[in-house]
């Protein structure tokens, strides 16, 4: 919820979110989220909205759409989006047609309210991109880095391959389109390739 664009609904949810944060166990995650909530309260709405737009920008490698890190703006990205949506459908989870299924907010909501096991598998798939985004937010000096710190603190430690992928992403950036490239490409690390059995939990 804290990674959504700060429109009126964002502020409507802020009170319950702050109370939920206050109920978290003491630790780094609670401190980081509480610090960000305090920043939101102290920042004029127009300023926070402008900062959000400036912060999450594809050109600066600070994208919230996770397939951007694995597939860039290539033709493979459409297939990756379809695979994520297939997981949601198999778990009985529906998203608004205006939302892309790879947006980090959507992935986190699915893990929290849809299906934890499949949600964690998807987040693990995109761990290199999440780590690169977190690093980029720290480099940019934005309070949104606190939110990414809290997210990554709840995920299992990245494996060696995920670390290598994050390093390669940092060095080379997301993939670019190649002429004649197979639009389906390779399956990203950990991406589910079969539809799970429905478990309920529709949004």
PDB file of C-alpha atoms in Angstrom:
ATOM      1  CA  UNK A   1       0.000   0.000   0.000  1.00  0.00           C
ATOM      2  CA  UNK A   2       2.849   2.388   0.756  1.00  0.00           C
ATOM      3  CA  UNK A   3       4.316   1.860  -2.721  1.00  0.00           C
ATOM      4  CA  UNK A   4       1.143   3.008  -4.485  1.00  0.00           C
ATOM      5  CA  UNK A   5       0.893   6.430  -6.090  1.00  0.00           C
ATOM      6  CA  UNK A   6      -0.207   8.929  -3.378  1.00  0.00           C
ATOM      7  CA  UNK A   7      -3.721   9.647  -4.636  1.00  0.00           C
ATOM      8  CA  UNK A   8      -6.690  10.280  -2.282  1.00  0.00           C
ATOM      9  CA  UNK A   9      -7.228   6.537  -1.639  1.00  0.00           C
ATOM     10  CA  UNK A  10      -3.601   6.292  -0.504  1.00  0.00           C
ATOM     11  CA  UNK A  11      -4.261   8.857   2.222  1.00  0.00           C
ATOM     12  CA  UNK A  12      -7.556   7.177   3.154  1.00  0.00           C
ATOM     13  CA  UNK A  13      -5.601   3.999   3.916  1.00  0.00           C
ATOM     14  CA  UNK A  14      -2.731   5.709   5.684  1.00  0.00           C
ATOM     15  CA  UNK A  15      -4.307   5.688   9.163  1.00  0.00           C
ATOM     16  CA  UNK A  16      -4.983   1.925   9.196  1.00  0.00           C
ATOM     17  CA  UNK A  17      -1.552   1.282   7.671  1.00  0.00           C
ATOM     18  CA  UNK A  18       0.181   3.299  10.405  1.00  0.00           C
ATOM     19  CA  UNK A  19      -1.743   1.400  13.094  1.00  0.00           C
ATOM     20  CA  UNK A  20      -0.767  -1.916  11.480  1.00  0.00           C
ATOM     21  CA  UNK A  21       2.882  -0.837  11.354  1.00  0.00           C
ATOM     22  CA  UNK A  22       2.756   0.082  15.046  1.00  0.00           C
ATOM     23  CA  UNK A  23       1.565  -3.453  15.828  1.00  0.00           C
ATOM     24  CA  UNK A  24       4.504  -5.125  14.057  1.00  0.00           C
ATOM     25  CA  UNK A  25       7.202  -6.726  16.223  1.00  0.00           C
ATOM     26  CA  UNK A  26      10.062  -4.403  17.131  1.00  0.00           C
ATOM     27  CA  UNK A  27      12.795  -4.498  14.547  1.00  0.00           C
ATOM     28  CA  UNK A  28      14.209  -3.016  11.376  1.00  0.00           C
ATOM     29  CA  UNK A  29      11.062  -3.549   9.345  1.00  0.00           C
ATOM     30  CA  UNK A  30       8.818  -1.649  11.753  1.00  0.00           C
ATOM     31  CA  UNK A  31      11.312   1.193  12.125  1.00  0.00           C
ATOM     32  CA  UNK A  32      11.699   1.551   8.361  1.00  0.00           C
ATOM     33  CA  UNK A  33       7.951   1.579   7.663  1.00  0.00           C
ATOM     34  CA  UNK A  34       7.203   3.924  10.571  1.00  0.00           C
ATOM     35  CA  UNK A  35       9.896   6.311   9.341  1.00  0.00           C
ATOM     36  CA  UNK A  36       8.341   6.339   5.879  1.00  0.00           C
ATOM     37  CA  UNK A  37       4.848   6.936   7.282  1.00  0.00           C
ATOM     38  CA  UNK A  38       6.201   9.887   9.263  1.00  0.00           C
ATOM     39  CA  UNK A  39       7.716  11.248   6.058  1.00  0.00           C
ATOM     40  CA  UNK A  40       4.351  10.988   4.288  1.00  0.00           C
ATOM     41  CA  UNK A  41       2.601  12.887   7.076  1.00  0.00           C
ATOM     42  CA  UNK A  42       5.207  15.651   6.981  1.00  0.00           C
ATOM     43  CA  UNK A  43       5.205  16.041   3.166  1.00  0.00           C
ATOM     44  CA  UNK A  44       2.592  18.090   1.240  1.00  0.00           C
ATOM     45  CA  UNK A  45       0.488  15.869  -1.005  1.00  0.00           C
ATOM     46  CA  UNK A  46       1.512  17.572  -4.245  1.00  0.00           C
ATOM     47  CA  UNK A  47       5.184  17.315  -3.322  1.00  0.00           C
ATOM     48  CA  UNK A  48       4.898  13.613  -2.507  1.00  0.00           C
ATOM     49  CA  UNK A  49       3.114  12.922  -5.795  1.00  0.00           C
ATOM     50  CA  UNK A  50       5.768  14.764  -7.783  1.00  0.00           C
ATOM     51  CA  UNK A  51       8.520  12.923  -5.920  1.00  0.00           C
ATOM     52  CA  UNK A  52       6.841   9.556  -6.626  1.00  0.00           C
ATOM     53  CA  UNK A  53       6.742  10.265 -10.371  1.00  0.00           C
ATOM     54  CA  UNK A  54      10.357  11.396 -10.360  1.00  0.00           C
ATOM     55  CA  UNK A  55      11.496   8.411  -8.311  1.00  0.00           C
ATOM     56  CA  UNK A  56       9.923   5.481 -10.136  1.00  0.00           C
ATOM     57  CA  UNK A  57      11.132   5.960 -13.663  1.00  0.00           C
ATOM     58  CA  UNK A  58      12.137   3.245 -16.137  1.00  0.00           C
ATOM     59  CA  UNK A  59      14.904   5.364 -17.598  1.00  0.00           C
ATOM     60  CA  UNK A  60      16.613   5.603 -14.231  1.00  0.00           C
ATOM     61  CA  UNK A  61      16.380   1.867 -13.461  1.00  0.00           C
ATOM     62  CA  UNK A  62      13.919   2.536 -10.676  1.00  0.00           C
ATOM     63  CA  UNK A  63      10.931   0.674 -12.090  1.00  0.00           C
ATOM     64  CA  UNK A  64       8.167  -0.929 -10.046  1.00  0.00           C
ATOM     65  CA  UNK A  65       7.310  -3.301 -12.910  1.00  0.00           C
ATOM     66  CA  UNK A  66       9.430  -6.354 -12.241  1.00  0.00           C
ATOM     67  CA  UNK A  67       9.490  -7.854 -15.747  1.00  0.00           C
ATOM     68  CA  UNK A  68      11.292  -4.712 -16.872  1.00  0.00           C
ATOM     69  CA  UNK A  69      14.374  -6.059 -15.066  1.00  0.00           C
ATOM     70  CA  UNK A  70      14.114  -9.577 -16.508  1.00  0.00           C
ATOM     71  CA  UNK A  71      12.890  -8.727 -20.011  1.00  0.00           C
ATOM     72  CA  UNK A  72      13.328  -4.975 -20.529  1.00  0.00           C
ATOM     73  CA  UNK A  73      11.216  -3.574 -23.358  1.00  0.00           C
ATOM     74  CA  UNK A  74      11.592  -6.740 -25.447  1.00  0.00           C
ATOM     75  CA  UNK A  75       8.868  -8.917 -26.918  1.00  0.00           C
ATOM     76  CA  UNK A  76       9.563 -11.512 -24.211  1.00  0.00           C
ATOM     77  CA  UNK A  77       7.996  -9.234 -21.633  1.00  0.00           C
ATOM     78  CA  UNK A  78       4.447  -9.853 -22.845  1.00  0.00           C
ATOM     79  CA  UNK A  79       4.881 -13.583 -22.398  1.00  0.00           C
ATOM     80  CA  UNK A  80       6.322 -13.103 -18.906  1.00  0.00           C
ATOM     81  CA  UNK A  81       3.307 -10.967 -17.964  1.00  0.00           C
ATOM     82  CA  UNK A  82       0.989 -13.692 -19.249  1.00  0.00           C
ATOM     83  CA  UNK A  83       2.728 -16.297 -17.110  1.00  0.00           C
ATOM     84  CA  UNK A  84       2.300 -14.197 -13.962  1.00  0.00           C
ATOM     85  CA  UNK A  85      -1.358 -13.700 -14.759  1.00  0.00           C
ATOM     86  CA  UNK A  86      -1.691 -17.463 -15.245  1.00  0.00           C
ATOM     87  CA  UNK A  87      -0.429 -18.008 -11.699  1.00  0.00           C
ATOM     88  CA  UNK A  88      -2.970 -15.500 -10.359  1.00  0.00           C
ATOM     89  CA  UNK A  89      -5.791 -17.156 -12.274  1.00  0.00           C
ATOM     90  CA  UNK A  90      -4.794 -20.614 -11.079  1.00  0.00           C
ATOM     91  CA  UNK A  91      -4.929 -19.363  -7.493  1.00  0.00           C
ATOM     92  CA  UNK A  92      -8.372 -17.816  -7.980  1.00  0.00           C
ATOM     93  CA  UNK A  93      -6.955 -14.283  -7.797  1.00  0.00           C
ATOM     94  CA  UNK A  94      -8.203 -11.504 -10.048  1.00  0.00           C
ATOM     95  CA  UNK A  95      -6.674  -8.081 -10.578  1.00  0.00           C
ATOM     96  CA  UNK A  96      -8.088  -4.913 -12.050  1.00  0.00           C
ATOM     97  CA  UNK A  97      -7.758  -4.890 -15.830  1.00  0.00           C
ATOM     98  CA  UNK A  98      -5.926  -1.554 -15.598  1.00  0.00           C
ATOM     99  CA  UNK A  99      -3.132  -3.075 -13.477  1.00  0.00           C
ATOM    100  CA  UNK A 100      -0.134  -4.908 -14.884  1.00  0.00           C
ATOM    101  CA  UNK A 101       0.422  -8.188 -13.015  1.00  0.00           C
ATOM    102  CA  UNK A 102       4.155  -7.585 -12.530  1.00  0.00           C
ATOM    103  CA  UNK A 103       3.789  -4.310 -10.602  1.00  0.00           C
ATOM    104  CA  UNK A 104       5.487  -4.780  -7.236  1.00  0.00           C
ATOM    105  CA  UNK A 105       2.382  -3.562  -5.397  1.00  0.00           C
ATOM    106  CA  UNK A 106       0.297  -6.248  -7.109  1.00  0.00           C
ATOM    107  CA  UNK A 107       2.856  -8.984  -6.415  1.00  0.00           C
ATOM    108  CA  UNK A 108       3.028  -8.016  -2.745  1.00  0.00           C
ATOM    109  CA  UNK A 109      -0.747  -7.890  -2.390  1.00  0.00           C
ATOM    110  CA  UNK A 110      -1.039 -11.317  -4.005  1.00  0.00           C
ATOM    111  CA  UNK A 111       1.488 -12.741  -1.540  1.00  0.00           C
ATOM    112  CA  UNK A 112      -0.299 -11.103   1.397  1.00  0.00           C
ATOM    113  CA  UNK A 113      -3.931 -11.753   0.483  1.00  0.00           C
ATOM    114  CA  UNK A 114      -3.957 -14.283  -2.344  1.00  0.00           C
ATOM    115  CA  UNK A 115      -1.578 -17.217  -2.029  1.00  0.00           C
ATOM    116  CA  UNK A 116       1.500 -16.914   0.169  1.00  0.00           C
ATOM    117  CA  UNK A 117       3.413 -19.854  -1.319  1.00  0.00           C
ATOM    118  CA  UNK A 118       2.989 -18.788  -4.940  1.00  0.00           C
ATOM    119  CA  UNK A 119       3.426 -15.150  -3.996  1.00  0.00           C
ATOM    120  CA  UNK A 120       6.775 -15.885  -2.409  1.00  0.00           C
ATOM    121  CA  UNK A 121       7.825 -17.902  -5.459  1.00  0.00           C
ATOM    122  CA  UNK A 122       7.048 -14.965  -7.736  1.00  0.00           C
ATOM    123  CA  UNK A 123       8.886 -12.534  -5.447  1.00  0.00           C
ATOM    124  CA  UNK A 124      11.881 -14.887  -5.396  1.00  0.00           C
ATOM    125  CA  UNK A 125      11.802 -14.955  -9.198  1.00  0.00           C
ATOM    126  CA  UNK A 126      12.116 -11.186  -9.283  1.00  0.00           C
ATOM    127  CA  UNK A 127      14.519 -10.902  -6.343  1.00  0.00           C
ATOM    128  CA  UNK A 128      17.400  -9.574  -8.529  1.00  0.00           C
ATOM    129  CA  UNK A 129      15.181  -6.752  -9.795  1.00  0.00           C
ATOM    130  CA  UNK A 130      13.905  -5.998  -6.295  1.00  0.00           C
ATOM    131  CA  UNK A 131      17.473  -5.791  -5.022  1.00  0.00           C
ATOM    132  CA  UNK A 132      18.505  -3.538  -7.891  1.00  0.00           C
ATOM    133  CA  UNK A 133      15.515  -1.283  -7.242  1.00  0.00           C
ATOM    134  CA  UNK A 134      16.314  -1.120  -3.531  1.00  0.00           C
ATOM    135  CA  UNK A 135      19.931  -0.205  -4.250  1.00  0.00           C
ATOM    136  CA  UNK A 136      18.872   2.441  -6.773  1.00  0.00           C
ATOM    137  CA  UNK A 137      16.436   3.998  -4.297  1.00  0.00           C
ATOM    138  CA  UNK A 138      19.189   4.247  -1.691  1.00  0.00           C
ATOM    139  CA  UNK A 139      21.514   5.830  -4.253  1.00  0.00           C
ATOM    140  CA  UNK A 140      18.783   8.318  -5.129  1.00  0.00           C
ATOM    141  CA  UNK A 141      18.299   9.170  -1.457  1.00  0.00           C
ATOM    142  CA  UNK A 142      14.535   8.708  -1.401  1.00  0.00           C
ATOM    143  CA  UNK A 143      12.497   7.704   1.676  1.00  0.00           C
ATOM    144  CA  UNK A 144      10.918   4.996  -0.499  1.00  0.00           C
ATOM    145  CA  UNK A 145      14.115   3.028   0.116  1.00  0.00           C
ATOM    146  CA  UNK A 146      12.776   2.355   3.628  1.00  0.00           C
ATOM    147  CA  UNK A 147       9.783   0.546   2.153  1.00  0.00           C
ATOM    148  CA  UNK A 148      11.999  -1.642  -0.055  1.00  0.00           C
ATOM    149  CA  UNK A 149      14.223  -2.383   2.936  1.00  0.00           C
ATOM    150  CA  UNK A 150      11.184  -3.668   4.808  1.00  0.00           C
ATOM    151  CA  UNK A 151      10.088  -5.771   1.821  1.00  0.00           C
ATOM    152  CA  UNK A 152      13.456  -7.444   1.308  1.00  0.00           C
ATOM    153  CA  UNK A 153      13.832  -8.091   5.043  1.00  0.00           C
ATOM    154  CA  UNK A 154      10.791 -10.387   4.866  1.00  0.00           C
ATOM    155  CA  UNK A 155      12.103 -12.432   1.921  1.00  0.00           C
ATOM    156  CA  UNK A 156      14.433 -15.427   2.161  1.00  0.00           C
ATOM    157  CA  UNK A 157      18.103 -14.530   1.605  1.00  0.00           C
ATOM    158  CA  UNK A 158      18.947 -14.430  -2.116  1.00  0.00           C
ATOM    159  CA  UNK A 159      20.823 -17.401  -3.506  1.00  0.00           C
ATOM    160  CA  UNK A 160      24.085 -17.189  -5.418  1.00  0.00           C
ATOM    161  CA  UNK A 161      22.349 -17.094  -8.804  1.00  0.00           C
ATOM    162  CA  UNK A 162      20.055 -14.262  -7.702  1.00  0.00           C
ATOM    163  CA  UNK A 163      23.072 -12.293  -6.477  1.00  0.00           C
ATOM    164  CA  UNK A 164      24.857 -12.807  -9.797  1.00  0.00           C
ATOM    165  CA  UNK A 165      21.757 -11.701 -11.697  1.00  0.00           C
ATOM    166  CA  UNK A 166      21.495  -8.559  -9.574  1.00  0.00           C
ATOM    167  CA  UNK A 167      25.153  -7.743 -10.282  1.00  0.00           C
ATOM    168  CA  UNK A 168      24.661  -8.286 -14.023  1.00  0.00           C
ATOM    169  CA  UNK A 169      21.555  -6.072 -13.993  1.00  0.00           C
ATOM    170  CA  UNK A 170      23.463  -3.334 -12.198  1.00  0.00           C
ATOM    171  CA  UNK A 171      26.273  -3.521 -14.727  1.00  0.00           C
ATOM    172  CA  UNK A 172      24.340  -3.874 -17.974  1.00  0.00           C
ATOM    173  CA  UNK A 173      20.765  -2.817 -17.263  1.00  0.00           C
ATOM    174  CA  UNK A 174      17.617  -4.637 -18.440  1.00  0.00           C
ATOM    175  CA  UNK A 175      17.675  -6.574 -21.724  1.00  0.00           C
ATOM    176  CA  UNK A 176      17.149  -4.696 -24.975  1.00  0.00           C
ATOM    177  CA  UNK A 177      15.296  -5.916 -28.041  1.00  0.00           C
ATOM    178  CA  UNK A 178      17.227  -8.013 -30.561  1.00  0.00           C
ATOM    179  CA  UNK A 179      16.105  -8.392 -34.165  1.00  0.00           C
ATOM    180  CA  UNK A 180      14.750 -11.890 -34.742  1.00  0.00           C
ATOM    181  CA  UNK A 181      14.615 -12.683 -31.016  1.00  0.00           C
ATOM    182  CA  UNK A 182      12.191 -15.433 -30.065  1.00  0.00           C
ATOM    183  CA  UNK A 183       9.355 -13.535 -28.388  1.00  0.00           C
ATOM    184  CA  UNK A 184       8.893 -16.261 -25.803  1.00  0.00           C
ATOM    185  CA  UNK A 185      12.526 -16.365 -24.734  1.00  0.00           C
ATOM    186  CA  UNK A 186      13.830 -18.292 -21.767  1.00  0.00           C
ATOM    187  CA  UNK A 187      11.904 -18.770 -18.558  1.00  0.00           C
ATOM    188  CA  UNK A 188      13.242 -16.387 -15.851  1.00  0.00           C
ATOM    189  CA  UNK A 189      14.817 -17.988 -12.809  1.00  0.00           C
ATOM    190  CA  UNK A 190      12.109 -19.605 -10.681  1.00  0.00           C
ATOM    191  CA  UNK A 191       9.202 -18.542 -12.912  1.00  0.00           C
ATOM    192  CA  UNK A 192       6.385 -21.079 -12.530  1.00  0.00           C
ATOM    193  CA  UNK A 193       5.746 -22.929 -15.774  1.00  0.00           C
ATOM    194  CA  UNK A 194       2.514 -24.716 -14.859  1.00  0.00           C
ATOM    195  CA  UNK A 195      -0.777 -23.417 -13.581  1.00  0.00           C
ATOM    196  CA  UNK A 196      -1.336 -24.109  -9.873  1.00  0.00           C
ATOM    197  CA  UNK A 197      -4.564 -25.668  -8.676  1.00  0.00           C
ATOM    198  CA  UNK A 198      -7.156 -23.049  -7.614  1.00  0.00           C
ATOM    199  CA  UNK A 199      -7.016 -22.321  -3.884  1.00  0.00           C
ATOM    200  CA  UNK A 200      -9.504 -19.440  -3.563  1.00  0.00           C
ATOM    201  CA  UNK A 201      -8.677 -15.980  -2.278  1.00  0.00           C
ATOM    202  CA  UNK A 202     -10.069 -13.906  -5.125  1.00  0.00           C
ATOM    203  CA  UNK A 203      -9.643 -10.213  -4.657  1.00  0.00           C
TER     204      UNK A 203
END
